[in-house]
mmCIF file of C-alpha atoms in Angstrom:
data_model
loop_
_atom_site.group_PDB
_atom_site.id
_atom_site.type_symbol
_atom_site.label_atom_id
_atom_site.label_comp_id
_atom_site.label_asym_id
_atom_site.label_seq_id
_atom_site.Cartn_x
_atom_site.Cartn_y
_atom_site.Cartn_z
ATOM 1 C CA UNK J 1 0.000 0.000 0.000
ATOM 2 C CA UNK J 2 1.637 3.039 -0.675
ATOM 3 C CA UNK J 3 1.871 6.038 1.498
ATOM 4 C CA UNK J 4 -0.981 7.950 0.123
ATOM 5 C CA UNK J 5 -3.273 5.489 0.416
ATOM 6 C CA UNK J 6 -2.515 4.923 4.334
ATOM 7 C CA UNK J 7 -2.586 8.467 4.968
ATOM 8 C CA UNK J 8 -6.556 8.356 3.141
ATOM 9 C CA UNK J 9 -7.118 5.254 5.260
ATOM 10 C CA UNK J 10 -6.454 6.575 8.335
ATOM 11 C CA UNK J 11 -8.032 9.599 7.808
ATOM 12 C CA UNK J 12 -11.250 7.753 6.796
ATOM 13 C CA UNK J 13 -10.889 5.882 10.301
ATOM 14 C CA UNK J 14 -10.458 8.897 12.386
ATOM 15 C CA UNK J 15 -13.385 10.300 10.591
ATOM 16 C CA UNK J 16 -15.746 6.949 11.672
ATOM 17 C CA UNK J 17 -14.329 7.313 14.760
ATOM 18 C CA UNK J 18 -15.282 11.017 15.778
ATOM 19 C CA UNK J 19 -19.035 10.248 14.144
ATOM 20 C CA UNK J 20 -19.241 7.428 16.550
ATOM 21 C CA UNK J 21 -18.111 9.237 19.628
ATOM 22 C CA UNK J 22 -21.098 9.951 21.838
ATOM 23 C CA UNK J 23 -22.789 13.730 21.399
ATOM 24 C CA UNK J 24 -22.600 16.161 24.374
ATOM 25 C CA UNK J 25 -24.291 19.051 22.402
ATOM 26 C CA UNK J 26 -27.400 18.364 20.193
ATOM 27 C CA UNK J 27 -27.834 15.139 21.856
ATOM 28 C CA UNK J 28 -30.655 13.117 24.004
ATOM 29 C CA UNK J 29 -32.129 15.858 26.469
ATOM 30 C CA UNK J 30 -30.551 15.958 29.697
ATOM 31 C CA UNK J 31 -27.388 14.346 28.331
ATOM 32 C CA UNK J 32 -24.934 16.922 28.854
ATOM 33 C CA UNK J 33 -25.792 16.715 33.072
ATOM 34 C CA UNK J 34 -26.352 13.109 32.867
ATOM 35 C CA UNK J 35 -29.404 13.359 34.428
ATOM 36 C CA UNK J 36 -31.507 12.206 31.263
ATOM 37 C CA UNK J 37 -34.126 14.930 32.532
ATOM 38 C CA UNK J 38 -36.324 16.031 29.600
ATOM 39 C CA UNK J 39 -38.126 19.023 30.982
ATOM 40 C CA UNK J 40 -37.246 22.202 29.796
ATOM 41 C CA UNK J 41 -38.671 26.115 30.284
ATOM 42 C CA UNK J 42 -39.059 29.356 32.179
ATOM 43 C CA UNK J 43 -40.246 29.491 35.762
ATOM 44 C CA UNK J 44 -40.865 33.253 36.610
ATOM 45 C CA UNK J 45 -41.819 34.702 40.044
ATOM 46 C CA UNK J 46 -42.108 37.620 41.575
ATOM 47 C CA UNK J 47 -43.723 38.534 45.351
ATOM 48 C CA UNK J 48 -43.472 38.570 48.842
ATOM 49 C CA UNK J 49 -40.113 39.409 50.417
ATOM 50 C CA UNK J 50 -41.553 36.850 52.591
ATOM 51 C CA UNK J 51 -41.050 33.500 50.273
ATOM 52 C CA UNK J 52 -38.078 34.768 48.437
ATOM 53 C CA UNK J 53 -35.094 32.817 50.173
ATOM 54 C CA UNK J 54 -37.017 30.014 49.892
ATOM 55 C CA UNK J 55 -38.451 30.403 46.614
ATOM 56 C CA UNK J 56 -34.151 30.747 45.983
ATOM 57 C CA UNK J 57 -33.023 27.620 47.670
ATOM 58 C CA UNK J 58 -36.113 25.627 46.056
ATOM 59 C CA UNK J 59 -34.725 26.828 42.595
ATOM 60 C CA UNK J 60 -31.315 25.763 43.372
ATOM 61 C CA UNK J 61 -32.291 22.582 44.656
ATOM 62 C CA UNK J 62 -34.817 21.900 41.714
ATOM 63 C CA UNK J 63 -32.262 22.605 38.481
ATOM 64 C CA UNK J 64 -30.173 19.782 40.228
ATOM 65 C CA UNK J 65 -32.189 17.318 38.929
ATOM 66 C CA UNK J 66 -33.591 19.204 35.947
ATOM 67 C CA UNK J 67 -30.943 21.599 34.926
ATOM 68 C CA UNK J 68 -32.960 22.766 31.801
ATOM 69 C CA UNK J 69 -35.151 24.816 33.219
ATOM 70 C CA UNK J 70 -34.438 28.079 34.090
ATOM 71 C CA UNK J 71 -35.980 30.902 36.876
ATOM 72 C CA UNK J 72 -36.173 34.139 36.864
ATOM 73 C CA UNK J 73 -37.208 35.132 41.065
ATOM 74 C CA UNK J 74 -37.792 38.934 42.296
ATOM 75 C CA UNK J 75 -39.138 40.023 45.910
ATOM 76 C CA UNK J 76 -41.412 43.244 45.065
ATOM 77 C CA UNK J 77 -44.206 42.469 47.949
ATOM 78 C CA UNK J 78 -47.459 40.222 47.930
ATOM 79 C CA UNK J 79 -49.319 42.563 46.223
ATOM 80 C CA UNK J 80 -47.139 42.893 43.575
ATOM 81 C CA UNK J 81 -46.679 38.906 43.570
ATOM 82 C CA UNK J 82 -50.320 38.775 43.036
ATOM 83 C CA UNK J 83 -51.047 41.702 40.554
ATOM 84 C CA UNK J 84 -48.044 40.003 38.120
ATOM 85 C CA UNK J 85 -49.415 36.855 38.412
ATOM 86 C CA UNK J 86 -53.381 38.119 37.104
ATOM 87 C CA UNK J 87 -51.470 40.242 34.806
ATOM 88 C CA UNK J 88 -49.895 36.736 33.150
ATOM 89 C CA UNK J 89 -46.212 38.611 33.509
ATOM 90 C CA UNK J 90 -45.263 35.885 35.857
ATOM 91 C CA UNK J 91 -46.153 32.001 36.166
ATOM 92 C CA UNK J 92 -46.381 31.906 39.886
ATOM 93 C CA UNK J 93 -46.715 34.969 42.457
ATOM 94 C CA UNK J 94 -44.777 34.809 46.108
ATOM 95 C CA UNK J 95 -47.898 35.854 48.538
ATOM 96 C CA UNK J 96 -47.036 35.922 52.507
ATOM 97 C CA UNK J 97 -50.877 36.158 53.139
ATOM 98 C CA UNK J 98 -53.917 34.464 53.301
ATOM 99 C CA UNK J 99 -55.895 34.905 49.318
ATOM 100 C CA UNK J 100 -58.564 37.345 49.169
ATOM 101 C CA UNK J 101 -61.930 36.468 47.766
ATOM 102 C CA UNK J 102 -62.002 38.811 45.041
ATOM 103 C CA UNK J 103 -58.537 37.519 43.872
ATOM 104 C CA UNK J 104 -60.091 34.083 43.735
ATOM 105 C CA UNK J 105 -62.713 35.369 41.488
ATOM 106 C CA UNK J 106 -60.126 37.115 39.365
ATOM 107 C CA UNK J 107 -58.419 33.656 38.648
ATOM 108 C CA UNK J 108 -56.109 33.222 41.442
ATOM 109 C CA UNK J 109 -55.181 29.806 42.063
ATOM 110 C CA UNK J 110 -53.124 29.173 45.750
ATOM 111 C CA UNK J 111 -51.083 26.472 46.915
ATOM 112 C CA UNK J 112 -49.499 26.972 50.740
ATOM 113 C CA UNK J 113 -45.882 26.033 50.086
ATOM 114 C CA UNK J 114 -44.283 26.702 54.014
ATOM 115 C CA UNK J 115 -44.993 28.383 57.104
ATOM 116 C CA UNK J 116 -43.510 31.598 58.544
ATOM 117 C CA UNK J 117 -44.167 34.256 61.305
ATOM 118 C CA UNK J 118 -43.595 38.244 61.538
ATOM 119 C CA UNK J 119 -41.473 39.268 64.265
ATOM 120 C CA UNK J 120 -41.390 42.984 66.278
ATOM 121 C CA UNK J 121 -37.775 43.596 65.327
ATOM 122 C CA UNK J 122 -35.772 46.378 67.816
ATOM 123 C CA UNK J 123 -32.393 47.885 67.932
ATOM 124 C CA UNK J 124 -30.133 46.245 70.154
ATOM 125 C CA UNK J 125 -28.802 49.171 71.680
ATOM 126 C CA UNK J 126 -32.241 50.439 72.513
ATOM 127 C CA UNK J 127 -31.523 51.603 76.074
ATOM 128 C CA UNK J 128 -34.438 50.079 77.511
ATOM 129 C CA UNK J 129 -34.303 47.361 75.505
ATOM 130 C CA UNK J 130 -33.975 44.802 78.954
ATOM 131 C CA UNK J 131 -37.083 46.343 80.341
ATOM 132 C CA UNK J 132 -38.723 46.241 77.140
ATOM 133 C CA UNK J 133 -38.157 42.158 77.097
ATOM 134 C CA UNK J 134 -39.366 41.238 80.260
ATOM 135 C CA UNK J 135 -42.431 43.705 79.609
ATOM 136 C CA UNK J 136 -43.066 42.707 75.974
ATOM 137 C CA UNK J 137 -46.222 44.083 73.802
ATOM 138 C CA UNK J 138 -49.747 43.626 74.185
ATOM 139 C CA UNK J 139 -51.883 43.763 71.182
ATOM 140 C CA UNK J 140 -53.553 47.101 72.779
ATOM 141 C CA UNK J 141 -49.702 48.806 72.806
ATOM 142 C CA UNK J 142 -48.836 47.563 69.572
ATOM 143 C CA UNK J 143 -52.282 49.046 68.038
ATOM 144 C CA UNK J 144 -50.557 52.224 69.348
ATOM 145 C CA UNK J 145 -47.660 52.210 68.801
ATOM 146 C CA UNK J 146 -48.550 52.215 64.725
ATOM 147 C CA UNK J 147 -51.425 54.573 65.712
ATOM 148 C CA UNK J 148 -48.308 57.468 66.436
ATOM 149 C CA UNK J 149 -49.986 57.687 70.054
ATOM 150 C CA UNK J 150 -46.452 57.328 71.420
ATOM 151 C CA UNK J 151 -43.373 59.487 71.784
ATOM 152 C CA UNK J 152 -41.249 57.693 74.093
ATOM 153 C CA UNK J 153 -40.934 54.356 75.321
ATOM 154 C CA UNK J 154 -42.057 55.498 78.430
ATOM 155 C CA UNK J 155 -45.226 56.556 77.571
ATOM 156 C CA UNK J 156 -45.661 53.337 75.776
ATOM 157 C CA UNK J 157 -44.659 51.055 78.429
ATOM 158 C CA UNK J 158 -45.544 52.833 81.619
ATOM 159 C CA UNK J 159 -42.211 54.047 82.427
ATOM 160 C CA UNK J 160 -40.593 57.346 83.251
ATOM 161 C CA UNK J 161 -38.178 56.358 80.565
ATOM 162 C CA UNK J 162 -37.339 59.500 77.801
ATOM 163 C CA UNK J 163 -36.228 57.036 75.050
ATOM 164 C CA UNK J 164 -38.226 58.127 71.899
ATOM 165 C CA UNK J 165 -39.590 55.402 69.691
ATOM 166 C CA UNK J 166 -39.110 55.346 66.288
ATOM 167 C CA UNK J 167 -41.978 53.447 64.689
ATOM 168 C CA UNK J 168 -41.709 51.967 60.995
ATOM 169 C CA UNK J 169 -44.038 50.013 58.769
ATOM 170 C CA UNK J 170 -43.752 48.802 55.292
ATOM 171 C CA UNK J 171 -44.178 50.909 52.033
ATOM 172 C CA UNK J 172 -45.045 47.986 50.144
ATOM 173 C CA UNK J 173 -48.522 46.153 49.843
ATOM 174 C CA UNK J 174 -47.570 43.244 51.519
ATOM 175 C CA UNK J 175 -48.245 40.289 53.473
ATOM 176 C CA UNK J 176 -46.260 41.233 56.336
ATOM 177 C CA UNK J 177 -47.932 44.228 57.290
ATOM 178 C CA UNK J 178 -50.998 42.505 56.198
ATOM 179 C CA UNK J 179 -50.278 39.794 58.709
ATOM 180 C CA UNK J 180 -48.591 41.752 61.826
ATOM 181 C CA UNK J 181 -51.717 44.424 61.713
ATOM 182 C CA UNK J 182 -54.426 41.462 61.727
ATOM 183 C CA UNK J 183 -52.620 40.333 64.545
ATOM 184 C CA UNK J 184 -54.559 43.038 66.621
ATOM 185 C CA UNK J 185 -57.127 43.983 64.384
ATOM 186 C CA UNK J 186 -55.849 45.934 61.630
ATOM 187 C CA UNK J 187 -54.914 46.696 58.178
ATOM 188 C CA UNK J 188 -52.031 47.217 56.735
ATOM 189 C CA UNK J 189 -53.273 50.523 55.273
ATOM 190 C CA UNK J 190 -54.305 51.615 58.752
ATOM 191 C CA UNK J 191 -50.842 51.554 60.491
ATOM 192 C CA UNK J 192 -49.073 54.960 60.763
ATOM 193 C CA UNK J 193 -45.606 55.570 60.779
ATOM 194 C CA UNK J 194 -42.584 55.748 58.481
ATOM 195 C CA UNK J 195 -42.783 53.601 55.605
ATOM 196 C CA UNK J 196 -39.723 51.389 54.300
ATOM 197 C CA UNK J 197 -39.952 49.996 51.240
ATOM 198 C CA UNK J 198 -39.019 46.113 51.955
ATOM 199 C CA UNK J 199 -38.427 43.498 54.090
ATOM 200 C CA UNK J 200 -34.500 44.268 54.073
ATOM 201 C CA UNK J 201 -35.638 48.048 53.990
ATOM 202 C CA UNK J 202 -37.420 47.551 57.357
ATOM 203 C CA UNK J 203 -34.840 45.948 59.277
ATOM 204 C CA UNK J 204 -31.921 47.929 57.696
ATOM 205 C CA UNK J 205 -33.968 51.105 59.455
ATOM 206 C CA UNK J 206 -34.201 49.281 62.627
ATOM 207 C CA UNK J 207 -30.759 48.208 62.745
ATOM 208 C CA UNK J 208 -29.814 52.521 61.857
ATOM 209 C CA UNK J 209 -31.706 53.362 64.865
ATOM 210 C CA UNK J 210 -31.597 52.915 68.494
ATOM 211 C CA UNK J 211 -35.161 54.337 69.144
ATOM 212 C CA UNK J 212 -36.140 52.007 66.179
ATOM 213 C CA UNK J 213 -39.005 49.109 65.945
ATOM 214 C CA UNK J 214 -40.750 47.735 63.031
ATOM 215 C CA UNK J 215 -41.838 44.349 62.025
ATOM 216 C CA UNK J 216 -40.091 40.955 59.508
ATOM 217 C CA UNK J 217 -40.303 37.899 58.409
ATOM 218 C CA UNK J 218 -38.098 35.737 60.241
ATOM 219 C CA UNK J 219 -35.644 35.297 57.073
ATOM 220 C CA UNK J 220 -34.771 38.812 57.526
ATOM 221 C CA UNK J 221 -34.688 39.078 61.286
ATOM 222 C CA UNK J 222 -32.452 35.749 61.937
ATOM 223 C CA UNK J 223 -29.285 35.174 60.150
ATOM 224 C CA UNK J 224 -29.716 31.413 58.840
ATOM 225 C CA UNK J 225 -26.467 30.385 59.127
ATOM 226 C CA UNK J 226 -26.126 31.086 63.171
ATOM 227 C CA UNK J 227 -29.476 30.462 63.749
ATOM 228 C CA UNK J 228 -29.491 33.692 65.968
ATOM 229 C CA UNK J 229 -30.498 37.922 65.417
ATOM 230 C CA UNK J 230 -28.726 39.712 63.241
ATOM 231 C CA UNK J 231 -25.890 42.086 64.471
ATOM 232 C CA UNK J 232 -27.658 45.204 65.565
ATOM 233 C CA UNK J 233 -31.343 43.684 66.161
ATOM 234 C CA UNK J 234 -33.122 42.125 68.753
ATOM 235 C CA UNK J 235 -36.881 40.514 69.127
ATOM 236 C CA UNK J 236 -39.514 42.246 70.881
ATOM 237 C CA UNK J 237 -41.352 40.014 72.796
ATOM 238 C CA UNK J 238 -45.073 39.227 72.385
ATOM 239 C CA UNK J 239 -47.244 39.807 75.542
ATOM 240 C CA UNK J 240 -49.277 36.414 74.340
ATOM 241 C CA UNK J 241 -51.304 36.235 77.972
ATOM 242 C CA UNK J 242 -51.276 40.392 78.243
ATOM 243 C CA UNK J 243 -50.384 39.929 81.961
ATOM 244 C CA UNK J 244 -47.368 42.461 81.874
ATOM 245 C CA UNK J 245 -44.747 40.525 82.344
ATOM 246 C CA UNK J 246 -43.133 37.983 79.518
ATOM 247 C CA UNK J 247 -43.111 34.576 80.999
ATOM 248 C CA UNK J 248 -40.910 31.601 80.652
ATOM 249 C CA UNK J 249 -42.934 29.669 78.235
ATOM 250 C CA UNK J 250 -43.514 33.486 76.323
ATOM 251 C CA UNK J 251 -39.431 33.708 75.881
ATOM 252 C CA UNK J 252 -38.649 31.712 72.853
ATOM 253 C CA UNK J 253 -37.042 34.237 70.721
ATOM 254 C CA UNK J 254 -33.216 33.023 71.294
ATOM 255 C CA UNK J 255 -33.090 30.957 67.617
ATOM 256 C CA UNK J 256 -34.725 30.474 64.875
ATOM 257 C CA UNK J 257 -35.266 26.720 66.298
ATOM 258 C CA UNK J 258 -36.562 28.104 69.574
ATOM 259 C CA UNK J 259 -38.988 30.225 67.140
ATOM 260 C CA UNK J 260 -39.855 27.358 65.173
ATOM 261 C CA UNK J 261 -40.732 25.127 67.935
ATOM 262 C CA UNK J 262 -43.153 27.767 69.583
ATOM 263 C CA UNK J 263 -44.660 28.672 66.223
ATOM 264 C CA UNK J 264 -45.443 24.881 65.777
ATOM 265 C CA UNK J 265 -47.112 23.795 69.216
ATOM 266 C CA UNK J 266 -49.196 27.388 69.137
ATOM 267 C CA UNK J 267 -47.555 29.629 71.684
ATOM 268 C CA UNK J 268 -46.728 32.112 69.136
ATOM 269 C CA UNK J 269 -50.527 32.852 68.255
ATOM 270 C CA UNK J 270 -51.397 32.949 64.455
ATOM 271 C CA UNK J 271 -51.346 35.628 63.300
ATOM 272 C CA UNK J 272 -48.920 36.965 63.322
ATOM 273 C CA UNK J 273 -47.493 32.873 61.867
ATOM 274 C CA UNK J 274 -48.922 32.283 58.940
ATOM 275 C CA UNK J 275 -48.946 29.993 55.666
ATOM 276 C CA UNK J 276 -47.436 31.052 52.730
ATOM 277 C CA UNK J 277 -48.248 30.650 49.359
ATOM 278 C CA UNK J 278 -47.579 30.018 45.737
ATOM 279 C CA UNK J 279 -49.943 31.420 43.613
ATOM 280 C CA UNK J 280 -51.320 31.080 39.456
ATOM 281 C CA UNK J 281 -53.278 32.324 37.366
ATOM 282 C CA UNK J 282 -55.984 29.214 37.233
ATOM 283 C CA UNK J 283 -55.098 25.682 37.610
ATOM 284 C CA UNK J 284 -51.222 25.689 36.139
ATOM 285 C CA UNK J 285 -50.968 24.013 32.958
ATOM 286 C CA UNK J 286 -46.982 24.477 31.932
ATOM 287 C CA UNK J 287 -45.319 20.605 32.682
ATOM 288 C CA UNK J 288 -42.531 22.524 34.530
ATOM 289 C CA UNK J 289 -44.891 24.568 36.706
ATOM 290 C CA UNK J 290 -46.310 21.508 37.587
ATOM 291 C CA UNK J 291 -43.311 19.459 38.379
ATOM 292 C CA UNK J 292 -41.731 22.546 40.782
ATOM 293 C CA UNK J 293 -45.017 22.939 42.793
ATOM 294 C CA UNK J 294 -44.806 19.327 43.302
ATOM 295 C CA UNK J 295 -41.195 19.574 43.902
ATOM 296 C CA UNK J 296 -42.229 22.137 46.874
ATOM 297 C CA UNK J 297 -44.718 20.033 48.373
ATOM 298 C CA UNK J 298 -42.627 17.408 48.512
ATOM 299 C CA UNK J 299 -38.654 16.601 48.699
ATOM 300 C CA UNK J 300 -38.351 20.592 48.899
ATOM 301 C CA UNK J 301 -40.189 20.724 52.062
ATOM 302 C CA UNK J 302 -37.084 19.358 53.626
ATOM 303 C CA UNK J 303 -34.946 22.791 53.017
ATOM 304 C CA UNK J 304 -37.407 25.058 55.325
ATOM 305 C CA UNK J 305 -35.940 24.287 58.654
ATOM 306 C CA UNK J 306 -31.995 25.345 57.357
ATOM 307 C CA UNK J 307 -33.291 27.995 55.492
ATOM 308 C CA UNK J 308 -35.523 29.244 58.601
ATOM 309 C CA UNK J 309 -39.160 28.529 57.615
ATOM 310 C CA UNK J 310 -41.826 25.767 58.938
ATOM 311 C CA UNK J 311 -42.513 22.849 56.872
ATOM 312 C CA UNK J 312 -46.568 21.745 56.337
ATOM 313 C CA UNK J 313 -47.936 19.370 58.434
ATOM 314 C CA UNK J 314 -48.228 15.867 56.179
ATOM 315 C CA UNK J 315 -52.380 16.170 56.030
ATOM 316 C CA UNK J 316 -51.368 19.835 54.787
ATOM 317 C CA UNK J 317 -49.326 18.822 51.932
ATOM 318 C CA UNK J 318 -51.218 15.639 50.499
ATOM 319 C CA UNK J 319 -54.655 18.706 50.713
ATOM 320 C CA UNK J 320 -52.738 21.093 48.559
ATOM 321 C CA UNK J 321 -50.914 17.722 46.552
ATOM 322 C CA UNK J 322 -54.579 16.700 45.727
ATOM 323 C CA UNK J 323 -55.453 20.916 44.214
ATOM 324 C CA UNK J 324 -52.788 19.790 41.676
ATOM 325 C CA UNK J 325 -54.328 16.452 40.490
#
């Protein structure tokens, strides 16, 4: 054979050879994360500052397993959640409050995904801040406080303390305020003071001033990783029995855990705990809609406890399992 001839043969091989190898581009679905996952498309959400770590770490978790679909998540408030969704600019709005009627009538299809719980967050170097634990808040002092009855602490507490109090609520329509006013009888639109836009917004103010109290989510009053307050903010105390006095089975604010537990054998009243929720427009249709809220209501639910949120209760999830099917 002569030397042009092997040098066409072998090129002839190598060519058989490379259309043989197996494709990583262009291929099977799912073959380039060799997780032979087919499903593929857009999740978008938008909502409650209230959801959106989770709604994060569900995301994460979820494009493990099917690494072809993409998200798109963005906090905004509940109301804003819930007027995208309508709207059809989102598939699923982030809504830290219970569903109105009216929004059910408008299409608005909700799923409870976790549990959560506002918080009365206060600077730490509040100088009455010890008296101001072992005295907590009634729902009567709270109603107010975000009335703008009260300039000082004093006058709020019963003291002869001169500490002003800073009172701040949230700009946004959302279910925090929504949730922490119906806790005494409220709405959100009825609580006077100065408005933050935000769940980081509200505690950022809080954490700025040492006269300061306002109201979060426990994502955004407990740092996740230590389980414990941020630097620079404390928990005010709920006067659950409104006897004066916080006591020992009233005092759970230490951890998230500590929180957690309370929240889920009832001494921290509901509201201000409350479910949160996932919500479309109408039953969803889109596969990949489908397979995340099942997702949530299922191996997802065991994220909320490290990322500082209460799982459902089993009959809870097969309920809102069964809305799907």
């Amino acid at each position: 054979m002569g030397k042009a001839s092997v040098i066409l043969l072998a090129g002839i091989l190598l060519c058989n050879a490379c259309s043989n190898k197996p494709q990583r581009d262009g291929g099977s679905e799912g073959a380039a994360s060799g997780t032979g996952d087919g499903l593929r498309g857009e999740i978008q959400l938008s909502g409650a500052f209230a959801l959106y770590p989770m709604a994060v770490k569900w995301a994460e978790e979820f494009k493990k397993t099917h690494p072809h679909v993409r998200f798109d998540v963005s906090g905004g408030g509940a109301g804003k959640g819930m007027t995208d969704v309508l709207a059809g600019v989102v598939d699923i709005g982030m809504v830290s409050r219970e569903i109105y009627p009216e929004e059910t009538n408008k299409g608005a299809f909700g799923i409870a995904t976790v549990k959560d719980a506002v918080v009365l967050t206060i600077n730490a170097g509040n100088p009455d801040l010890a008296s101001l634990k072992k005295i907590g808040l009634k729902k009567s002092t709270a109603r107010r406080l975000w009335n703008g009855e009260f300039k000082t602490w004093g006058e709020a507490l019963g003291t002869d303390s001169k500490v002003p109090v800073h009172v701040f609520t949230r700009s946004d329509a959302c279910g925090a305020a929504a949730t922490f006013a119906a806790w005494f009888d409220a709405r959100q639109e009825q609580l006077k003071a100065t408005a933050v836009f935000g769940d980081p917004g509200v505690a950022d103010a809080v954490r700025k001033d040492k006269a300061g109290v306002g109201y979060n989510n426990i994502a955004y009053a407990y740092d996740q990783k230590t389980k414990k307050t941020y630097a620079g903010i404390d928990i005010l105390p709920l006067d659950v029995n409104e006897n004066g006095v916080i006591e020992p089975e009233e005092d759970f604010y230490q951890s998230t855990e500590s929180l957690i537990e309370a929240i889920n054998d009832g001494r921290y009243p509901s509201p201000p705990a409350r479910d949160l929720y996932f919500v479309t427009h109408g039953k969803p249709t889109k596969p990949e809609v489908i397979a995340f809220l099942e997702y949530v209501l299922s191996e997802g639910q065991q994220f909320a406890g490290e990322t500082g949120y209460i799982r459902l209760s089993d009959a809870k999830l097969e309920e809102e399992l069964r809305k799907l099917n």
